[in-house]
Every structure is written in C-alpha cells, then in structure tokens.
Amino acid sequence: MCRHLGWLGEPVSVASVVFDPPSGLLVQSYAPRRQKHGTVNADGWGVGFFDEGPRRWRSDKPLWGDASFASVAPTLRSGCIVAAVRSATVGMPIESSASAPFTDGSWLLSHNGVVDRAVLPVTRDAESTVDSAVLAAHIFDRGLGSLGETIAEIGARDPGARLNILAGDGSRLLATTWGDTLFALDRADGVVLASEPYDDDPAWLDIPDRHLVEVAATGLKLTPLKGSR
Ligand code: GLN
C-alpha cells in the first residue's frame, strides 16, 4: 500500500509538505507508521502540483535517493499538490509511468490499494498496465463528479479491492477511503489529506472507512459511500 498526500490552500512549497515534516512522505517512504500492507514505499514516487495546469515529477526509484529533487522542492510552490510514494503490488510493473499521480490533463490522481483489472472496463489508454493507472483511466472516463459512485461500484464488483483515491484539480481535492487509512489536517492556511499524519498534532482527523472526502475553499465535507458499514 502506498502513501499519498494532498494539499489545498495558500501556496506552499513542495518541500514543506513532502520533505520537512517529521513524518512527511519522505520518512513515510522508509518508515511509515500506519501502513497495513507492505513495509516500505521504495518502488517509485510522484509529486504533482498545479500552476496554470497540472505538472508532474515521477520516478521508479526510492524518494530518499533523489537529492536533485530534494534540492529543487523548496522552490516549487503551489496551492494544490498531490504526491505519493509507491510500494508496488506483486506482479505490477516498476516504471515511472506506474507511479502516481496519474493525469487526464485536468486532474492529478493517486491510488492506494489494489484492484483486479478484470473488473475495470477500459475505454481509454491507461498510462501504465499497473492496476492503479487502469483504475485512474476508468475514473477519468466516468468523471470525477461520480467518484463516490464509481468506487462503490468497483468495490462491489471486486470485494477484495482496496480503493483509497486522492485527486486534485487545482481548486479542490477529492478522496475516498475504502480499505485503508486517510487523515485530514485543517490548518489556518489550508487542508492536508494524507494516508497517515505527518506529525503528532492531535488535530489530525481520522477519516472513517468507505467515505468520500471533498475539500474546497469552503472547507471539508465527508459523505458515506454506498456499501459503507
Ligand atoms: N497497486 C498499486 C501499485 O502496484 C498501488 C500499490 C499500493 O497502494 N501500495 O502500484
């Protein structure tokens, strides 16, 4: 299970959410604290953010080995960031195009989990054969406005699936919990969604399983998904 993180708010540097926190994504790549599936996230990483449109920097290597990216991350600033570190599911390809975030040109989308690709009807080219890329292509086809319905349907078709999604389009974040953890931190300057807290602030909200999370300028909204227990 990978770890992902999203930011929506005032422009902040990528480094301030990925590298600087005591248990930020960098530390989560080798010492995650809440990970239930897998031990390290060393099979790649991706950082996406918006300026006029989506920008991405992805790799098939461990985040901790990329001193070049760490050196530029303090200068990359955005009000909407979607980042992930990857622990590949057995049998899945290890290539930079298999690292989240995936994009359709409008959204940046990450998937924590696993899904049987056979239950996904693909109607457009996925960026990789990895299950997460095929799932992303399906979600893009259906439209992010139906994210909650899409996830509940796939969950019904593949009862073993874990379907934690995190997506951003520059002005909002959408996320689902379906089989793994997600936490939210409401800061004065914006909102963080993350697979696990990046520090020990008691304000981190533990999002219940099988929920849709919507973050916009107006705040954070939780909706139970069909099939929630
Ligand atoms: N199944 C996806 C992959 O192989 C995601 C894995 C994960 O969440 N650890 O990349």
XYZ file of N, CA and C and ligand atoms in Angstrom:
697
model
N 0.838 -1.196 0.000
C 0.000 0.000 0.000
C 0.868 1.240 0.000
N 0.664 2.016 -0.877
C 1.443 3.266 -0.983
C 0.958 4.276 0.067
N 1.562 5.401 0.054
C 1.154 6.519 0.905
C 0.953 7.733 0.013
N -0.136 8.463 0.203
C -0.273 9.677 -0.581
C -0.625 10.874 0.291
N -0.474 12.056 -0.313
C -0.675 13.298 0.420
C -1.181 14.375 -0.529
N -2.161 15.133 -0.075
C -2.679 16.234 -0.874
C -2.705 17.518 -0.069
N -2.518 18.631 -0.774
C -2.597 19.957 -0.136
C -3.532 20.837 -0.947
N -4.415 21.566 -0.256
C -5.215 22.595 -0.910
C -5.250 23.802 0.016
N -4.789 24.946 -0.485
C -4.791 26.139 0.362
C -3.907 27.219 -0.228
N -3.298 28.005 0.653
C -2.331 29.007 0.214
C -1.173 28.293 -0.467
N -0.497 28.960 -1.408
C 0.680 28.320 -2.000
C 1.740 28.013 -0.928
N 2.186 26.761 -0.936
C 3.267 26.340 -0.030
C 4.290 25.604 -0.888
N 5.489 25.408 -0.357
C 6.487 24.679 -1.140
C 6.240 23.178 -1.038
N 6.587 22.472 -2.102
C 6.509 21.006 -2.081
C 7.336 20.466 -0.919
N 8.494 21.069 -0.681
C 9.351 20.580 0.402
C 8.643 20.659 1.746
N 7.828 21.696 1.946
C 7.222 21.896 3.266
C 6.224 20.810 3.621
N 5.654 20.132 2.627
C 4.725 19.043 2.949
C 5.327 17.655 2.689
N 6.290 17.563 1.774
C 6.842 16.246 1.419
C 8.106 15.923 2.228
N 9.011 16.895 2.339
C 10.313 16.601 2.947
C 10.470 17.056 4.404
N 9.866 18.212 4.752
C 10.201 18.823 6.040
C 9.512 18.219 7.267
N 8.235 17.791 7.186
C 7.584 17.308 8.411
C 8.302 16.067 8.970
N 8.240 15.894 10.297
C 8.973 14.782 10.922
C 8.578 13.416 10.377
N 7.312 13.264 9.967
C 6.886 12.011 9.334
C 6.213 12.314 8.000
N 6.849 13.173 7.212
C 6.335 13.513 5.890
C 6.492 12.356 4.919
N 6.137 12.579 3.678
C 6.188 11.488 2.693
C 7.585 10.906 2.562
N 8.611 11.746 2.691
C 9.976 11.218 2.608
C 10.191 10.146 3.678
N 9.859 10.464 4.924
C 10.031 9.486 6.019
C 9.072 8.314 5.820
N 7.869 8.602 5.343
C 6.906 7.513 5.105
C 7.395 6.556 4.026
N 8.329 7.004 3.172
C 8.832 6.096 2.135
C 9.685 4.979 2.740
N 10.317 5.228 3.897
C 11.103 4.150 4.514
C 10.642 3.766 5.917
N 9.846 4.616 6.570
C 9.368 4.287 7.914
C 7.928 4.756 8.119
N 6.976 4.207 7.341
C 5.580 4.592 7.565
C 5.121 4.109 8.934
N 4.191 4.859 9.545
C 3.773 4.492 10.908
C 2.445 3.772 10.939
N 1.614 3.934 9.885
C 0.268 3.354 9.907
C 0.040 2.370 8.784
N 1.074 1.943 8.100
C 0.884 1.138 6.896
C 0.512 -0.294 7.252
N -0.613 -0.767 6.671
C -1.096 -2.116 6.984
C -0.623 -3.129 5.958
N -0.323 -2.663 4.742
C 0.074 -3.571 3.660
C 1.422 -3.109 3.133
N 2.429 -3.976 3.218
C 3.770 -3.589 2.779
C 4.523 -2.915 3.913
N 5.836 -2.814 3.761
C 6.656 -2.247 4.844
C 7.330 -0.941 4.453
N 7.855 -0.869 3.221
C 8.472 0.375 2.769
C 7.846 0.769 1.428
N 8.049 2.025 1.048
C 7.495 2.535 -0.206
C 8.658 2.998 -1.074
N 9.334 1.994 -1.654
C 10.609 2.230 -2.323
C 10.543 2.015 -3.824
N 9.335 1.785 -4.362
C 9.213 1.411 -5.779
C 8.894 2.594 -6.694
N 9.105 3.791 -6.187
C 8.874 4.972 -7.007
C 8.126 6.027 -6.218
N 8.006 7.173 -6.848
C 7.297 8.274 -6.210
C 6.844 9.246 -7.291
N 5.920 10.108 -6.924
C 5.469 11.138 -7.850
C 4.998 12.352 -7.069
N 5.337 13.512 -7.580
C 4.843 14.758 -6.996
C 4.167 15.527 -8.110
N 2.910 15.871 -7.911
C 2.171 16.668 -8.882
C 1.672 17.931 -8.208
N 1.592 19.015 -8.989
C 1.071 20.266 -8.440
C 0.536 21.091 -9.598
N -0.211 22.125 -9.259
C -0.812 22.971 -10.294
C -0.171 24.342 -10.297
N 0.172 24.834 -11.493
C 0.322 26.289 -11.661
C -0.789 26.687 -12.615
N -0.511 26.874 -13.944
C -1.669 27.087 -14.837
C -2.377 25.757 -15.092
N -1.639 24.682 -15.059
C -2.192 23.346 -15.272
C -1.430 22.365 -14.410
N -1.715 21.061 -14.591
C -1.015 20.074 -13.782
C 0.443 19.878 -14.224
N 1.328 19.757 -13.268
C 2.750 19.459 -13.510
C 3.092 18.224 -12.705
N 3.975 17.393 -13.244
C 4.344 16.173 -12.501
C 5.833 15.920 -12.572
N 6.345 15.287 -11.521
C 7.714 14.798 -11.499
C 7.611 13.398 -10.902
N 7.925 12.359 -11.695
C 7.738 10.985 -11.219
C 9.007 10.171 -11.417
N 9.112 9.099 -10.657
C 10.314 8.269 -10.696
C 9.957 6.832 -10.341
N 10.802 5.897 -10.769
C 10.634 4.494 -10.358
C 11.647 4.122 -9.267
N 12.272 5.123 -8.667
C 13.301 4.889 -7.634
C 12.790 5.375 -6.268
N 13.471 4.988 -5.185
C 13.049 5.491 -3.864
C 13.209 7.011 -3.761
N 12.264 7.643 -3.102
C 12.322 9.108 -2.935
C 13.573 9.524 -2.172
N 14.000 8.680 -1.218
C 15.134 9.079 -0.379
C 16.442 9.175 -1.162
N 16.484 8.584 -2.355
C 17.724 8.609 -3.129
C 17.814 9.785 -4.093
N 16.766 10.644 -4.132
C 16.754 11.683 -5.152
C 17.144 13.044 -4.577
N 18.451 13.254 -4.454
C 18.942 14.521 -3.891
C 18.619 15.689 -4.812
N 18.547 15.440 -6.129
C 18.257 16.534 -7.063
C 16.847 17.074 -6.840
N 15.877 16.152 -6.718
C 14.512 16.630 -6.494
C 14.417 17.337 -5.143
N 15.061 16.773 -4.125
C 15.013 17.396 -2.799
C 15.578 18.813 -2.850
N 16.556 19.040 -3.732
C 17.168 20.369 -3.781
C 16.272 21.396 -4.479
N 15.404 20.952 -5.394
C 14.524 21.929 -6.052
C 13.157 22.045 -5.369
N 12.787 21.044 -4.564
C 11.445 21.026 -3.955
C 11.118 22.291 -3.144
N 12.108 22.938 -2.490
C 11.763 24.173 -1.747
C 11.321 25.309 -2.662
N 11.673 25.261 -3.961
C 11.317 26.360 -4.863
C 10.018 26.081 -5.620
N 9.491 24.864 -5.531
C 8.234 24.525 -6.210
C 7.090 24.863 -5.265
N 6.288 25.880 -5.634
C 5.216 26.324 -4.735
C 3.884 26.198 -5.431
N 2.888 25.736 -4.686
C 1.562 25.588 -5.285
C 0.490 25.589 -4.198
N -0.726 25.942 -4.604
C -1.868 25.870 -3.702
C -2.606 24.541 -3.806
N -2.133 23.664 -4.705
C -2.766 22.342 -4.847
C -1.704 21.326 -5.231
N -1.463 20.379 -4.350
C -0.382 19.395 -4.514
C -0.962 17.993 -4.299
N -0.556 17.045 -5.147
C -0.910 15.623 -4.956
C 0.385 14.827 -5.104
N 0.806 14.148 -4.048
C 2.093 13.446 -4.063
C 1.915 12.038 -3.511
N 2.818 11.128 -3.918
C 2.695 9.738 -3.474
C 4.049 9.048 -3.472
N 4.208 8.086 -2.567
C 5.341 7.161 -2.610
C 4.758 5.766 -2.779
N 5.472 4.901 -3.539
C 4.854 3.658 -4.005
C 5.510 2.399 -3.448
N 4.662 1.476 -3.034
C 5.059 0.102 -2.731
C 4.304 -0.763 -3.737
N 5.003 -1.239 -4.753
C 4.326 -1.932 -5.855
C 3.653 -3.206 -5.372
N 2.445 -3.436 -5.875
C 1.752 -4.701 -5.658
C 2.490 -5.781 -6.450
N 2.572 -6.991 -5.873
C 3.271 -8.102 -6.534
C 2.732 -8.287 -7.949
N 3.652 -8.386 -8.910
C 3.262 -8.620 -10.294
C 3.086 -7.354 -11.116
N 3.111 -6.198 -10.463
C 2.900 -4.933 -11.183
C 4.243 -4.376 -11.673
N 4.224 -3.666 -12.798
C 5.476 -3.138 -13.346
C 6.073 -2.040 -12.465
N 7.393 -1.965 -12.474
C 8.061 -0.853 -11.776
C 8.639 0.055 -12.850
N 7.984 1.181 -13.050
C 8.375 2.154 -14.076
C 7.797 3.492 -13.641
N 8.398 4.572 -14.106
C 7.931 5.874 -13.602
C 6.481 6.124 -13.968
N 6.038 5.582 -15.121
C 4.641 5.812 -15.528
C 3.645 5.044 -14.662
N 4.144 4.132 -13.806
C 3.268 3.414 -12.876
C 3.156 4.133 -11.532
N 3.947 5.218 -11.361
C 3.887 5.982 -10.114
C 2.815 7.049 -10.209
N 2.008 7.172 -9.165
C 1.021 8.253 -9.099
C 1.777 9.574 -8.877
N 1.194 10.718 -9.224
C -0.168 10.872 -9.715
C -0.296 10.659 -11.217
N -1.487 10.132 -11.593
C -1.871 9.992 -12.993
C -2.668 11.247 -13.369
N -2.754 11.521 -14.671
C -3.485 12.735 -15.062
C -4.268 12.534 -16.350
N -5.346 13.307 -16.466
C -6.097 13.394 -17.728
C -5.936 14.784 -18.316
N -4.999 15.549 -17.774
C -4.789 16.917 -18.228
C -5.494 17.945 -17.355
N -6.440 17.487 -16.536
C -7.147 18.387 -15.619
C -6.941 17.999 -14.161
N -6.939 16.688 -13.925
C -6.831 16.169 -12.561
C -5.491 15.467 -12.370
N -5.032 15.481 -11.125
C -3.918 14.623 -10.704
C -4.512 13.624 -9.730
N -4.226 12.326 -9.906
C -4.930 11.302 -9.139
C -3.974 10.216 -8.667
N -4.099 9.873 -7.392
C -3.295 8.803 -6.791
C -4.214 7.717 -6.243
N -3.736 6.491 -6.260
C -4.487 5.350 -5.717
C -3.610 4.598 -4.725
N -4.115 4.412 -3.525
C -3.514 3.499 -2.542
C -4.354 2.253 -2.553
N -3.761 1.123 -2.877
C -4.545 -0.095 -2.773
C -4.275 -1.074 -3.883
N -5.267 -1.873 -4.161
C -5.146 -2.916 -5.169
C -6.527 -3.179 -5.738
N -6.582 -3.476 -7.048
C -7.873 -3.805 -7.665
C -7.615 -4.807 -8.784
N -8.570 -5.700 -8.969
C -8.492 -6.676 -10.055
C -8.821 -5.943 -11.362
N -7.828 -5.854 -12.263
C -8.038 -5.091 -13.505
C -9.172 -5.668 -14.347
N -9.486 -6.936 -14.120
C -10.539 -7.577 -14.924
C -11.917 -6.960 -14.663
N -12.098 -6.302 -13.521
C -13.417 -5.705 -13.258
C -13.521 -4.279 -13.809
N -12.440 -3.806 -14.432
C -12.433 -2.424 -14.927
C -12.591 -2.390 -16.445
N -13.676 -1.838 -16.950
C -13.813 -1.683 -18.394
C -12.976 -0.484 -18.822
N -11.989 -0.707 -19.683
C -11.135 0.412 -20.061
C -11.547 0.973 -21.403
N -11.786 2.257 -21.423
C -12.225 2.888 -22.652
C -11.244 3.950 -23.129
N -10.136 4.080 -22.458
C -9.096 4.974 -22.974
C -7.743 4.433 -22.524
N -6.698 4.924 -23.111
C -5.372 4.409 -22.811
C -4.959 4.762 -21.387
N -4.573 3.743 -20.624
C -4.012 3.992 -19.306
C -2.528 4.325 -19.481
N -1.955 5.028 -18.509
C -0.553 5.432 -18.620
C 0.407 4.269 -18.433
N -0.067 3.191 -17.787
C 0.760 2.026 -17.494
C -0.195 0.859 -17.348
N 0.346 -0.355 -17.331
C -0.526 -1.510 -17.087
C -0.787 -1.722 -15.601
N -0.133 -0.947 -14.735
C -0.367 -1.105 -13.294
C -1.855 -0.886 -12.996
N -2.372 -1.658 -12.021
C -3.805 -1.572 -11.709
C -4.245 -0.135 -11.427
N -3.397 0.619 -10.721
C -3.762 1.995 -10.349
C -3.955 2.888 -11.568
N -3.149 2.684 -12.614
C -3.270 3.503 -13.830
C -4.533 3.132 -14.598
N -4.864 1.841 -14.608
C -6.082 1.394 -15.286
C -7.302 1.929 -14.528
N -7.223 1.887 -13.198
C -8.304 2.439 -12.373
C -8.436 3.945 -12.612
N -7.301 4.644 -12.673
C -7.332 6.097 -12.902
C -8.011 6.397 -14.232
N -7.670 5.622 -15.282
C -8.267 5.851 -16.601
C -9.783 5.662 -16.533
N -10.217 4.646 -15.781
C -11.657 4.395 -15.634
C -12.333 5.556 -14.896
N -11.689 6.044 -13.841
C -12.263 7.163 -13.074
C -12.326 8.420 -13.950
N -11.285 8.662 -14.755
C -11.301 9.830 -15.654
C -12.438 9.693 -16.667
N -12.631 8.483 -17.184
C -13.714 8.267 -18.145
C -15.079 8.536 -17.526
N -15.242 8.082 -16.293
C -16.543 8.263 -15.633
C -16.757 9.699 -15.178
N -15.651 10.418 -14.979
C -15.739 11.792 -14.494
C -15.601 11.822 -12.984
N -14.836 12.781 -12.485
C -14.587 12.840 -11.047
C -15.845 13.196 -10.266
N -16.838 13.752 -10.945
C -18.100 14.061 -10.281
C -18.826 12.818 -9.797
N -18.469 11.655 -10.391
C -19.089 10.392 -9.962
C -18.125 9.541 -9.147
N -17.086 10.149 -8.588
C -16.050 9.340 -7.923
C -16.626 8.399 -6.865
N -17.516 8.919 -6.024
C -18.072 8.090 -4.951
C -18.828 6.890 -5.491
N -19.666 7.127 -6.507
C -20.443 6.031 -7.107
C -19.502 5.028 -7.783
N -18.510 5.546 -8.502
C -17.582 4.664 -9.216
C -16.857 3.736 -8.233
N -16.386 4.295 -7.135
C -15.636 3.483 -6.168
C -16.550 2.441 -5.519
N -17.765 2.833 -5.173
C -18.691 1.865 -4.558
C -19.015 0.731 -5.535
N -19.156 1.066 -6.812
C -19.444 0.028 -7.822
C -18.266 -0.935 -7.979
N -17.058 -0.394 -8.058
C -15.888 -1.265 -8.222
C -15.703 -2.117 -6.967
N -15.945 -1.507 -5.804
C -15.839 -2.253 -4.551
C -16.824 -3.412 -4.497
N -17.997 -3.220 -5.078
C -19.000 -4.295 -5.109
C -18.578 -5.388 -6.081
N -17.939 -4.981 -7.207
C -17.520 -5.972 -8.209
C -16.292 -6.753 -7.763
N -15.409 -6.116 -6.975
C -14.184 -6.761 -6.504
C -14.099 -6.600 -4.984
N -14.692 -7.552 -4.240
C -14.766 -7.402 -2.779
C -13.392 -7.356 -2.110
N -12.354 -7.831 -2.799
C -11.008 -7.784 -2.210
C -10.285 -6.472 -2.488
N -10.922 -5.576 -3.232
C -10.232 -4.342 -3.635
C -10.046 -3.390 -2.457
N -8.939 -2.649 -2.518
C -8.734 -1.514 -1.610
C -8.614 -0.284 -2.507
N -9.442 0.703 -2.217
C -9.665 1.767 -3.200
C -9.584 3.156 -2.578
N -8.444 3.463 -1.985
C -8.254 4.821 -1.476
C -7.724 5.700 -2.605
N -8.541 6.675 -2.992
C -8.195 7.598 -4.078
C -7.923 8.983 -3.497
N -7.000 9.690 -4.106
C -6.769 11.104 -3.771
C -6.572 11.843 -5.084
N -7.382 12.870 -5.331
C -7.297 13.598 -6.597
C -7.452 15.087 -6.355
N -6.793 15.885 -7.206
C -6.908 17.340 -7.115
C -6.977 17.934 -8.503
N -7.675 19.091 -8.624
C -7.761 19.755 -9.936
C -7.328 21.212 -9.871
N -6.642 21.588 -8.805
C -6.172 22.960 -8.672
C -7.035 23.777 -7.726
N -8.334 23.457 -7.660
C -9.189 24.228 -6.758
C -9.927 23.351 -5.748
N -9.784 22.033 -5.893
C -10.366 21.147 -4.881
C -9.596 19.838 -4.821
N -9.810 19.143 -3.708
C -9.295 17.779 -3.540
C -10.497 16.870 -3.335
N -10.435 15.674 -3.925
C -11.425 14.639 -3.673
C -10.666 13.400 -3.207
N -11.245 12.686 -2.258
C -10.587 11.463 -1.801
C -11.639 10.451 -1.394
N -11.236 9.174 -1.416
C -12.106 8.130 -0.889
C -11.307 7.291 0.100
N -12.036 6.730 1.072
C -11.459 5.697 1.930
C -12.210 4.415 1.633
N -11.451 3.378 1.286
C -12.069 2.073 1.003
C -10.970 1.048 1.247
N -10.789 0.709 2.530
C -9.830 -0.349 2.851
C -8.525 0.108 3.446
N -8.253 1.423 3.431
C -7.018 1.864 4.094
C -7.248 3.216 4.778
N -6.202 3.695 5.417
C -6.337 4.882 6.260
C -6.286 6.175 5.452
N -6.888 7.217 6.004
C -6.740 8.580 5.485
C -6.988 9.542 6.644
N -6.162 10.565 6.704
C -6.280 11.564 7.764
C -6.364 12.947 7.132
N -7.012 13.870 7.848
C -7.112 15.251 7.379
C -6.626 16.193 8.468
N -5.924 17.233 8.052
C -5.477 18.272 8.986
C -5.949 19.613 8.447
N -6.811 20.274 9.229
C -7.355 21.573 8.841
C -6.430 22.635 9.436
N -5.586 23.240 8.596
C -4.643 24.253 9.065
C -5.202 25.636 8.780
N -4.605 26.667 9.382
C -5.073 28.034 9.137
C -4.913 28.405 7.670
N -3.897 27.831 6.987
C -3.604 28.223 5.603
C -4.085 27.198 4.578
N -4.771 26.134 5.005
C -5.261 25.148 4.049
C -5.499 23.798 4.703
N -5.784 22.816 3.859
C -6.121 21.472 4.352
C -5.141 20.451 3.777
N -4.680 19.528 4.619
C -3.852 18.403 4.196
C -4.697 17.140 4.287
N -4.664 16.322 3.239
C -5.190 14.955 3.320
C -3.982 14.043 3.181
N -3.879 13.030 4.020
C -2.696 12.171 3.952
C -3.029 10.778 4.459
N -2.392 9.773 3.859
C -2.605 8.391 4.289
C -2.309 8.240 5.776
N -1.328 9.006 6.248
C -1.040 8.989 7.676
C -0.541 10.363 8.102
N -0.741 10.728 9.372
C -0.315 12.045 9.848
C 1.185 12.247 9.643
N 1.569 13.469 9.238
C 2.999 13.735 9.051
C 3.677 14.278 10.306
N 2.861 14.437 11.372
C 3.437 14.814 12.663
C 2.468 14.360 13.755
N 2.744 14.747 14.998
C 1.931 14.265 16.115
C 0.874 15.270 16.570
N 0.547 16.225 15.719
C -0.502 17.187 16.037
C -1.803 16.430 16.349
N -2.422 16.680 17.525
C -3.659 15.962 17.866
C -4.845 16.369 16.999
N -4.672 17.399 16.163
C -5.790 17.874 15.331
C -6.040 17.002 14.101
N -5.181 16.049 13.807
C -5.421 15.178 12.639
C -6.724 14.401 12.830
N -7.566 14.469 11.825
C -8.865 13.785 11.854
C -8.725 12.446 11.138
N -9.132 11.379 11.809
C -9.075 10.026 11.240
C -10.366 9.817 10.426
N -10.252 9.773 9.093
C -11.454 9.660 8.253
C -11.968 8.221 8.305
N -13.265 8.029 8.580
C -13.788 6.659 8.632
C -13.732 5.967 7.266
N -13.720 4.632 7.296
C -13.644 3.858 6.051
C -14.915 4.057 5.220
N -14.751 3.896 3.915
C -15.843 3.962 2.944
C -16.551 5.315 2.959
N -15.760 6.348 2.846
C -16.291 7.703 2.762
C -15.687 8.446 1.575
N -16.437 9.426 1.096
C -15.952 10.388 0.110
C -15.593 11.660 0.865
N -14.428 12.214 0.548
C -13.969 13.446 1.187
C -13.860 14.512 0.101
N -14.471 15.649 0.339
C -14.359 16.769 -0.610
C -13.775 17.961 0.127
N -12.702 18.519 -0.440
C -12.077 19.699 0.152
C -12.107 20.814 -0.879
N -12.681 21.953 -0.502
C -12.693 23.131 -1.372
C -12.468 24.338 -0.477
N -12.522 25.528 -1.083
C -12.282 26.747 -0.300
C -13.264 26.831 0.872
N -14.450 26.236 0.697
C -15.475 26.293 1.734
C -15.211 25.334 2.894
N -14.239 24.442 2.760
C -13.931 23.531 3.851
C -13.983 22.079 3.427
N -14.174 21.222 4.424
C -14.046 19.775 4.222
C -15.402 19.105 4.450
N -15.780 18.235 3.523
C -17.079 17.564 3.630
C -16.884 16.055 3.511
N -17.551 15.294 4.383
C -17.480 13.828 4.364
C -18.852 13.259 4.022
N -18.881 12.276 3.124
C -20.139 11.614 2.772
C -19.910 10.106 2.794
N -20.763 9.338 3.495
C -20.599 7.876 3.462
C -20.849 7.362 2.058
N -20.076 6.352 1.635
C -20.266 5.744 0.329
C -21.265 4.600 0.429
N -21.929 4.317 -0.690
C -22.818 3.157 -0.742
C -21.973 1.924 -0.422
N -22.469 1.104 0.458
C -21.692 -0.064 0.857
C -20.886 0.194 2.130
N -21.014 1.424 2.701
C -20.283 1.713 3.940
C -20.920 0.921 5.081
N -20.064 0.566 6.042
C -20.560 -0.297 7.092
C -20.796 0.508 8.367
N -1.475 -1.490 -6.729
C -0.737 -0.257 -6.887
C 0.659 -0.499 -7.378
O 1.105 -1.588 -7.547
C -0.716 0.545 -5.617
C 0.028 -0.177 -4.585
C -0.095 0.424 -3.245
O -1.034 1.134 -2.901
N 0.850 0.062 -2.472
O 1.349 0.470 -7.585
